[in-house]
Short mmCIF file of C-alpha atoms and ligand atoms in Angstrom, two decimals:
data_model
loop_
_atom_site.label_atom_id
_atom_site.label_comp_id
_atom_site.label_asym_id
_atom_site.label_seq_id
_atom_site.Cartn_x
_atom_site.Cartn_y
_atom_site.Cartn_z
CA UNK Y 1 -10.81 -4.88 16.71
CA UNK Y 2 -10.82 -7.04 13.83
CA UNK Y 3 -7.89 -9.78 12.63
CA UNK Y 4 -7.98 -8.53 9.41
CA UNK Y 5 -5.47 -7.20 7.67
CA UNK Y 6 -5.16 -6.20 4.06
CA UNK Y 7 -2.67 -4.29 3.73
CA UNK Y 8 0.79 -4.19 4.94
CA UNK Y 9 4.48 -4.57 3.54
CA UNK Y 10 7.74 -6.47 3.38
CA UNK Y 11 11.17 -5.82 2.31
CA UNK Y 12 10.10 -6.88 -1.06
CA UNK Y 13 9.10 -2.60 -1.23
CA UNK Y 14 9.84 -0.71 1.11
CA UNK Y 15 8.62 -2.60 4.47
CA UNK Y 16 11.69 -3.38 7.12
CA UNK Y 17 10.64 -7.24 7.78
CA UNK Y 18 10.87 -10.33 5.12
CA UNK Y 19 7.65 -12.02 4.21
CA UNK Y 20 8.31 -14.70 6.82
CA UNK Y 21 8.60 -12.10 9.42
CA UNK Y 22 5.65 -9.54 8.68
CA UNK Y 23 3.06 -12.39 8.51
CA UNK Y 24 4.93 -14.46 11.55
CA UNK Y 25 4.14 -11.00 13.46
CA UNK Y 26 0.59 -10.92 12.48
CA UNK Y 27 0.22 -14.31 13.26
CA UNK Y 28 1.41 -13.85 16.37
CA UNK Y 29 -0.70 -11.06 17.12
CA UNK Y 30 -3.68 -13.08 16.28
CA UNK Y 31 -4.53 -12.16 12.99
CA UNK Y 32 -6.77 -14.48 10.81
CA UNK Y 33 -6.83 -13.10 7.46
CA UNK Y 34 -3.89 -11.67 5.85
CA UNK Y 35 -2.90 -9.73 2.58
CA UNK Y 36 0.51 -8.77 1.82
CA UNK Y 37 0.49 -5.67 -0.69
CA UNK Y 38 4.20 -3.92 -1.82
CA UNK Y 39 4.35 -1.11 -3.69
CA UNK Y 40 4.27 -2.16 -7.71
CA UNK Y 41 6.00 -6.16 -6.61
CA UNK Y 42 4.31 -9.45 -6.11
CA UNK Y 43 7.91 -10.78 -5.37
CA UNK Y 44 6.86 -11.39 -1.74
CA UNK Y 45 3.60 -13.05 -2.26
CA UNK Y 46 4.80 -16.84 -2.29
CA UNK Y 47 6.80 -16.24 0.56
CA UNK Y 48 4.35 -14.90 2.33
CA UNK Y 49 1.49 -16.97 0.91
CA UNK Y 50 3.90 -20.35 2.57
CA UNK Y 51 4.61 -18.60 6.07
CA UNK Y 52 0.37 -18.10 6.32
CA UNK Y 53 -0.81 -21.16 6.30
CA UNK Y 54 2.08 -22.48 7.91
CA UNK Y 55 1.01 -20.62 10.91
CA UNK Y 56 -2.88 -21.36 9.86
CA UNK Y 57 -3.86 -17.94 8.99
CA UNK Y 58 -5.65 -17.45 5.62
CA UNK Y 59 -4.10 -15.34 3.09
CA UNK Y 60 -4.51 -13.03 -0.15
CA UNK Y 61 -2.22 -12.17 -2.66
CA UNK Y 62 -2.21 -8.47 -2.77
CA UNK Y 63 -0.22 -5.48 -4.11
CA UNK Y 64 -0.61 -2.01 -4.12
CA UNK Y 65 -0.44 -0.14 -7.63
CA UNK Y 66 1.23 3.76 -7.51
CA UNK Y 67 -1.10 5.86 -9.91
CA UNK Y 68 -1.05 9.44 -11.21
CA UNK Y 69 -4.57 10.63 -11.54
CA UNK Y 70 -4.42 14.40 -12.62
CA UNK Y 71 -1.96 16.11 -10.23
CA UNK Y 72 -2.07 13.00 -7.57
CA UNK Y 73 -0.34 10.42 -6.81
CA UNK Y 74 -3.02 7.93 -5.41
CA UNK Y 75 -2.52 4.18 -4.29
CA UNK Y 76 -4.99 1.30 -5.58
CA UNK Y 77 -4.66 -1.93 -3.90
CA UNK Y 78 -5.21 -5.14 -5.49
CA UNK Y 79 -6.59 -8.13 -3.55
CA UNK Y 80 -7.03 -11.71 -4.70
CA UNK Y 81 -4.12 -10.75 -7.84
CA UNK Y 82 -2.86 -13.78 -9.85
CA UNK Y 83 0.63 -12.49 -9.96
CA UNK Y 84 1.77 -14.40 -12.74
CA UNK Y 85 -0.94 -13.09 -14.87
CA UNK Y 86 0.79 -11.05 -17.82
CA UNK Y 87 -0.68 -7.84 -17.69
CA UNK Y 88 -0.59 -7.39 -14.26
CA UNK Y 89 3.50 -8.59 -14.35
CA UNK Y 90 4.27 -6.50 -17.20
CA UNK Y 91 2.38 -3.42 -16.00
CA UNK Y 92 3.95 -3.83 -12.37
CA UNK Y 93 7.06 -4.20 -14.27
CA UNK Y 94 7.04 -0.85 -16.17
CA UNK Y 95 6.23 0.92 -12.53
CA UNK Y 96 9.23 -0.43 -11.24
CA UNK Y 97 11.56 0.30 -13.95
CA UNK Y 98 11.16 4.71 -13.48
CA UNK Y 99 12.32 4.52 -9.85
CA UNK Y 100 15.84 4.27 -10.05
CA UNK Y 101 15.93 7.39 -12.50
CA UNK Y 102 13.85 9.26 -9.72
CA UNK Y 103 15.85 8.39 -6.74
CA UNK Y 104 18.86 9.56 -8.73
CA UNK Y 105 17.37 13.10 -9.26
CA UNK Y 106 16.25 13.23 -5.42
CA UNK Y 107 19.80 12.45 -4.42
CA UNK Y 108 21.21 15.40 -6.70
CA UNK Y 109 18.47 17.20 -5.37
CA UNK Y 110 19.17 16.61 -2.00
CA UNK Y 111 23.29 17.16 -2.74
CA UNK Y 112 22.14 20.60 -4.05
CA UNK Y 113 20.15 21.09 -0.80
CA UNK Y 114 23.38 20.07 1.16
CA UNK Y 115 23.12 16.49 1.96
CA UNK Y 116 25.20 14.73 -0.13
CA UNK Y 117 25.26 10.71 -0.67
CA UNK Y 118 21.70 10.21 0.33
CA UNK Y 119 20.97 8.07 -3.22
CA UNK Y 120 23.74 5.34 -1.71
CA UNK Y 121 22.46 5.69 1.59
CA UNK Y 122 19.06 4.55 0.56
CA UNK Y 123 20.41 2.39 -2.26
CA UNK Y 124 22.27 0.34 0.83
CA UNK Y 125 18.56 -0.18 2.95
CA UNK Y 126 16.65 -1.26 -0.19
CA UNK Y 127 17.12 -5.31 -1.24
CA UNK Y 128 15.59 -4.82 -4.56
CA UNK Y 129 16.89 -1.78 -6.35
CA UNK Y 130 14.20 -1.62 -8.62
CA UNK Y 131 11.89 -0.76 -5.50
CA UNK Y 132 13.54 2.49 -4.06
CA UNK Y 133 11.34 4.44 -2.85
CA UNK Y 134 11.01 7.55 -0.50
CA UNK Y 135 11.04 5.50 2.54
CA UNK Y 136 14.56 3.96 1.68
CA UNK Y 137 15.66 8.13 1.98
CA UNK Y 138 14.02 9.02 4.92
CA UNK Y 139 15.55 6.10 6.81
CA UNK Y 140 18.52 6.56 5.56
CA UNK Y 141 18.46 10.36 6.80
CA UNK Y 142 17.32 9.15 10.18
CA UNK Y 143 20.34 6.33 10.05
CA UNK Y 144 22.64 8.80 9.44
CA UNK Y 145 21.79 11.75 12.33
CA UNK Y 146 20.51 13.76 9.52
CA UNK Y 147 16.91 14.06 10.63
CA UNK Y 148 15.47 13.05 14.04
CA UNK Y 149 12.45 10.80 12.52
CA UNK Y 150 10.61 9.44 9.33
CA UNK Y 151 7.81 11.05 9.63
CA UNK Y 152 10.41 14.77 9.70
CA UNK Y 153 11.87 13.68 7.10
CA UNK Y 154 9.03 13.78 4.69
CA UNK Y 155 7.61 17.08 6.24
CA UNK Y 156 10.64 18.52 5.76
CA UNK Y 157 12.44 16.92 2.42
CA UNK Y 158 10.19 14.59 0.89
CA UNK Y 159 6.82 16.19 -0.12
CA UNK Y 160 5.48 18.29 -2.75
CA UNK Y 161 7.44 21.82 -2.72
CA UNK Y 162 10.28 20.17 -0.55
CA UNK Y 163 14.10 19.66 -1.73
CA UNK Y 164 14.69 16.69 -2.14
CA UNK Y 165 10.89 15.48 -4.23
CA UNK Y 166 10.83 14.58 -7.33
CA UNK Y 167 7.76 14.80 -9.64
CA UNK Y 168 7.31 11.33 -11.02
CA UNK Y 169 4.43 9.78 -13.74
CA UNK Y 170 3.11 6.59 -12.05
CA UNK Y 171 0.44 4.00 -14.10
CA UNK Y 172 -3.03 5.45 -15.07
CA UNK Y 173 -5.75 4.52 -12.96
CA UNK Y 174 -7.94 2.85 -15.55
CA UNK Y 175 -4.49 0.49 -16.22
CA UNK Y 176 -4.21 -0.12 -13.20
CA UNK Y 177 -7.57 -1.36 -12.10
CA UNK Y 178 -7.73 -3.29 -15.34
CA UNK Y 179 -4.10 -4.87 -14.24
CA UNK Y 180 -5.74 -6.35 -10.89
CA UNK Y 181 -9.16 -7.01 -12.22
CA UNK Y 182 -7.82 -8.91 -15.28
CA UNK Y 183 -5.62 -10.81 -13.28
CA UNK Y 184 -8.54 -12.03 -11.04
CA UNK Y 185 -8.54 -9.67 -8.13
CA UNK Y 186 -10.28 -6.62 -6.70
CA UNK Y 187 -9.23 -3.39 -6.99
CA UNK Y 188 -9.64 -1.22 -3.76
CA UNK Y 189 -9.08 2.58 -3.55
CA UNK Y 190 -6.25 2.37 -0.60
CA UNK Y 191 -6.37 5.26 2.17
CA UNK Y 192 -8.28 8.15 0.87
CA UNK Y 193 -8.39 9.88 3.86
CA UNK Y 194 -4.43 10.63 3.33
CA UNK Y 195 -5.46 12.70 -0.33
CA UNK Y 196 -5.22 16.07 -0.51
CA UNK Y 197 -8.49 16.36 -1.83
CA UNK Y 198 -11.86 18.08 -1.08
CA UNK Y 199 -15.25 15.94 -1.27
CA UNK Y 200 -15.66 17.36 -4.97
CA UNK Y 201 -12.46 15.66 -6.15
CA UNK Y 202 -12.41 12.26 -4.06
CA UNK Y 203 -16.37 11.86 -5.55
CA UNK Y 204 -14.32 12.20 -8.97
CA UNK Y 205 -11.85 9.62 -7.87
CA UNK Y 206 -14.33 6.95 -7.19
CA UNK Y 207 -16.46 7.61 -9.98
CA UNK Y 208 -13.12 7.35 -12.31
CA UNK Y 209 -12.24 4.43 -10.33
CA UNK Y 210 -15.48 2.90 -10.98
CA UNK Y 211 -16.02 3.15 -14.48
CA UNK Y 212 -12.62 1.66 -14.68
CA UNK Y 213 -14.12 -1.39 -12.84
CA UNK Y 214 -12.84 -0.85 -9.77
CA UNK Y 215 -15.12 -2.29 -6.57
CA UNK Y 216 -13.58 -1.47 -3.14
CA UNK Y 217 -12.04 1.10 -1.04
CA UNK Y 218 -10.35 1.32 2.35
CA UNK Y 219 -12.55 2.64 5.27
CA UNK Y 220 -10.49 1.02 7.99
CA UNK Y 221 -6.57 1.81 7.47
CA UNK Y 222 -3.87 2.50 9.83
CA UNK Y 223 -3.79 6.17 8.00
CA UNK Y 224 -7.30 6.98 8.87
CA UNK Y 225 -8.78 9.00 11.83
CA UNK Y 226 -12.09 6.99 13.08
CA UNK Y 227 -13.73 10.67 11.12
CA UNK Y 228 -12.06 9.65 8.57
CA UNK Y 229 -13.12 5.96 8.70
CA UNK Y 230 -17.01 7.04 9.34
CA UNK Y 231 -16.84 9.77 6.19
CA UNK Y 232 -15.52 6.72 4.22
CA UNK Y 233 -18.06 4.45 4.97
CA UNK Y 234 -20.87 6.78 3.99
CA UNK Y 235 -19.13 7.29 0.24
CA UNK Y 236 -18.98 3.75 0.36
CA UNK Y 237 -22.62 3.03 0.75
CA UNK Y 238 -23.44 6.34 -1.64
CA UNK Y 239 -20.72 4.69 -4.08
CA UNK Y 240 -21.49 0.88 -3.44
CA UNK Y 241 -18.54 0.16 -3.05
CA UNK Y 242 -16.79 -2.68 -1.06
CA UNK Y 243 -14.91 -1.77 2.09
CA UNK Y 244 -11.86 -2.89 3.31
CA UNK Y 245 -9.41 -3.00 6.15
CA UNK Y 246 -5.67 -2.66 6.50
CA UNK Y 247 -3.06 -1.43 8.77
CA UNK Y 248 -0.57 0.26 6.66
CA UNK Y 249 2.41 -1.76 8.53
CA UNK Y 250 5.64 -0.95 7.18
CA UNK Y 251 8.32 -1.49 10.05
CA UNK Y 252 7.96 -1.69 14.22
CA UNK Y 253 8.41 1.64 15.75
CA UNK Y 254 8.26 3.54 12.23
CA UNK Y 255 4.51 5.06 13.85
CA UNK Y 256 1.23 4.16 12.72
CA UNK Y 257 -0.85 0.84 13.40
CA UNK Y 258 1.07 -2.41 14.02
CA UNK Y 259 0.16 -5.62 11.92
CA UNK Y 260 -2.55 -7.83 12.17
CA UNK Y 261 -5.25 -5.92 13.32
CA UNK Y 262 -7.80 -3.05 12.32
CA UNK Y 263 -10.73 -1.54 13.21
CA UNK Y 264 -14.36 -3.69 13.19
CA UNK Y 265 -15.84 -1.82 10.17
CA UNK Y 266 -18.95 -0.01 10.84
CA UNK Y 267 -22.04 -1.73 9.88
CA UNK Y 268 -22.85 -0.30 6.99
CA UNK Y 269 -20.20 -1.46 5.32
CA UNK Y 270 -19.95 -4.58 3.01
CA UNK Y 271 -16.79 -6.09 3.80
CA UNK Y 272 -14.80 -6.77 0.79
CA UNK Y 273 -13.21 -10.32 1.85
CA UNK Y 274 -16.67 -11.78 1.53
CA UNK Y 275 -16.51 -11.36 -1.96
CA UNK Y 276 -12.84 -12.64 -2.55
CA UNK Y 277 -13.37 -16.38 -0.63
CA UNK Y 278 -12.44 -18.44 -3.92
CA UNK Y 279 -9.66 -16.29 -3.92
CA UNK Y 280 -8.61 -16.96 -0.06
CA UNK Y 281 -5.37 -19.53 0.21
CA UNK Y 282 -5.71 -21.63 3.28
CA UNK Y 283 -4.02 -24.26 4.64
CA UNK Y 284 -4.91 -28.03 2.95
CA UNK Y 285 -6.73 -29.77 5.74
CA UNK Y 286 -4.46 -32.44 6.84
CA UNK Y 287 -4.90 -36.11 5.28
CA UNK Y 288 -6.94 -38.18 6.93
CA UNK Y 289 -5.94 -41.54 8.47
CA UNK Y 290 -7.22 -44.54 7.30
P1 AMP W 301 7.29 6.33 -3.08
O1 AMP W 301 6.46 5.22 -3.63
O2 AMP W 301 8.75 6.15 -3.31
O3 AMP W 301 6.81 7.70 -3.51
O4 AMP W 301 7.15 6.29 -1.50
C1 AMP W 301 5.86 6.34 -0.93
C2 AMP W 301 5.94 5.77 0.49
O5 AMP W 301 6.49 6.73 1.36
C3 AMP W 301 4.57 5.48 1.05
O6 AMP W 301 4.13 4.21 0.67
C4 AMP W 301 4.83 5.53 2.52
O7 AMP W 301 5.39 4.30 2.94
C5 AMP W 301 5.90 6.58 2.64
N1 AMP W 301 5.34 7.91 3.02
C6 AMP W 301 4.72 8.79 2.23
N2 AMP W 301 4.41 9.90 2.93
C7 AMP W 301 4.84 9.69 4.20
C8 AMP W 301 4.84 10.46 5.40
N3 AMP W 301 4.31 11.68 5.43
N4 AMP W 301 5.38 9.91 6.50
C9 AMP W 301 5.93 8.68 6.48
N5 AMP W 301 5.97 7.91 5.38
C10 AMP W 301 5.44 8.41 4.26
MN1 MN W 302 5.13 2.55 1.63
MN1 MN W 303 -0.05 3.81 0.10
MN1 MN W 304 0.86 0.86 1.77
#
């Protein structure tokens, strides 16, 4: 196993630890290279950036960017992101400000479906209100005894066809990657093996993704199969593309990997990090004495 880890998140989105805590966890779990990405914020990133190299693990700032390309929704992570650069704020920014409206409709949805109060519910788990997201419902539904786990919860409510989902228009991909990439980062295709899409359509995504400058994409992720990790890696190579490795984290005991580790990336791959080092925020080496 490697102790990388690219992408995971915090309260900041929709994660169930702070900053401090996530990358204290990681930390403590042995991880040496960390990237904190939230859904559409960089709010975290300071935070997180601080609690790092306070426990001497190197760190990116990361995000991860919601996109609608054609009829799916698709997640591009950003590594090595300036987020005060404008674009990239201002674009993030305009993501943030549809959810609210959504989460409204998928608690009148859900009231319709007979489970009223769910947009409180979810309102009451989620610190920034801008960020409410699906996961802020489906805890909530757990919380409450409406739903035995998460992971029902979007099986049976949350998906495409079910009750309580909403539609929604995310960022286009070419923004997107032009967000990261003009901000100083690297934009990464994140899990691809969780698309609902054939090998015709994901050879569409990358080649969309690439002419929008786009240079990496996940092979090692918490929501990949190792088939799904191996398939990866062989686009990757076709597509030159950089890999890279993240756990998904988003709270203990929610399922799927834990922070701070992934799997060692088959060697084929190019590992994306290599290419981000001026990018990499380590601790200052301490002073020395005279
Ligand atoms: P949103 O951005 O509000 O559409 O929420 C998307 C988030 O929901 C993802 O980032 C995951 O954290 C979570 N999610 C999506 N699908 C599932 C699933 N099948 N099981 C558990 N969590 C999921
Ligand atoms: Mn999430
Ligand atoms: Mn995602
Ligand atoms: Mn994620």
């Amino acid at each position: 196993m490697a102790s990388v880890d690219l992408h995971f998140h915090s309260r900041t989105s929709d994660g169930a630890l702070t900053p401090t805590e996530v990358i204290a966890r990681a930390a403590e779990r042995g991880a040496t290279l960390l990237a904190l990405t939230d859904h559409d914020s960089t709010d975290g990133l300071a935070e997180a950036a601080a609690a790092a190299t306070e426990r001497g693990a190197a760190f990116l700032n990361g995000v991860e960017v919601s996109v609608t390309w054609g009829k799916h929704t698709v997640h591009i992570v950003g590594l090595g992101v300036d987020p005060a650069h404008p674009a990239l704020a201002a674009g993030l920014k305009s993501i943030r400000d549809g959810r609210v409206e959504r989460a409204r409709q998928m608690g009148e949805a859900l009231a319709q479906a007979g489970i009223p109060g769910v947009f409180d519910g979810a309102m009451a788990l989620c610190d920034n209100p801008d960020m409410i997201s699906r996961t802020h419902f489906a805890r909530h539904l757990v919380a409450c005894g409406a739903v035995k786990d998460v992971r029902t919860v979007f099986r049976k409510y949350l998906t495409p066809g079910k009750p309580g989902y909403v539609a929604h228009q995310w960022a286009e991909l070419a923004d997107a990657v032009g967000w990261i990439t003009a901000s100083g980062g690297m934009a990464v295709i994140a899990h691809p093996g969780r698309y609902d899409m054939g090998r015709t359509l994901i050879e569409r995504l990358i080649l969309d993704f690439k002419a929008a400058g786009g240079q990496g994409i996940e092979i090692a992720s918490g929501s990949h199969s190792l088939d799904d990790m191996h398939k990866f890696a062989l686009h990757a190579d076709r597509h030159q593309l950089y890999a890279s490795a993240g756990s998904d984290f988003h709270a203990p005991g929610e399922g799927g990997r834990d922070v701070g580790f992934t799997e060692e990336l088959p060697p084929i791959c190019q590992p994306i990090w290599r290419e981000l080092d001026a990018r990499i925020i380590r601790a200052a080496a301490p002073a020395q004495q005279a």
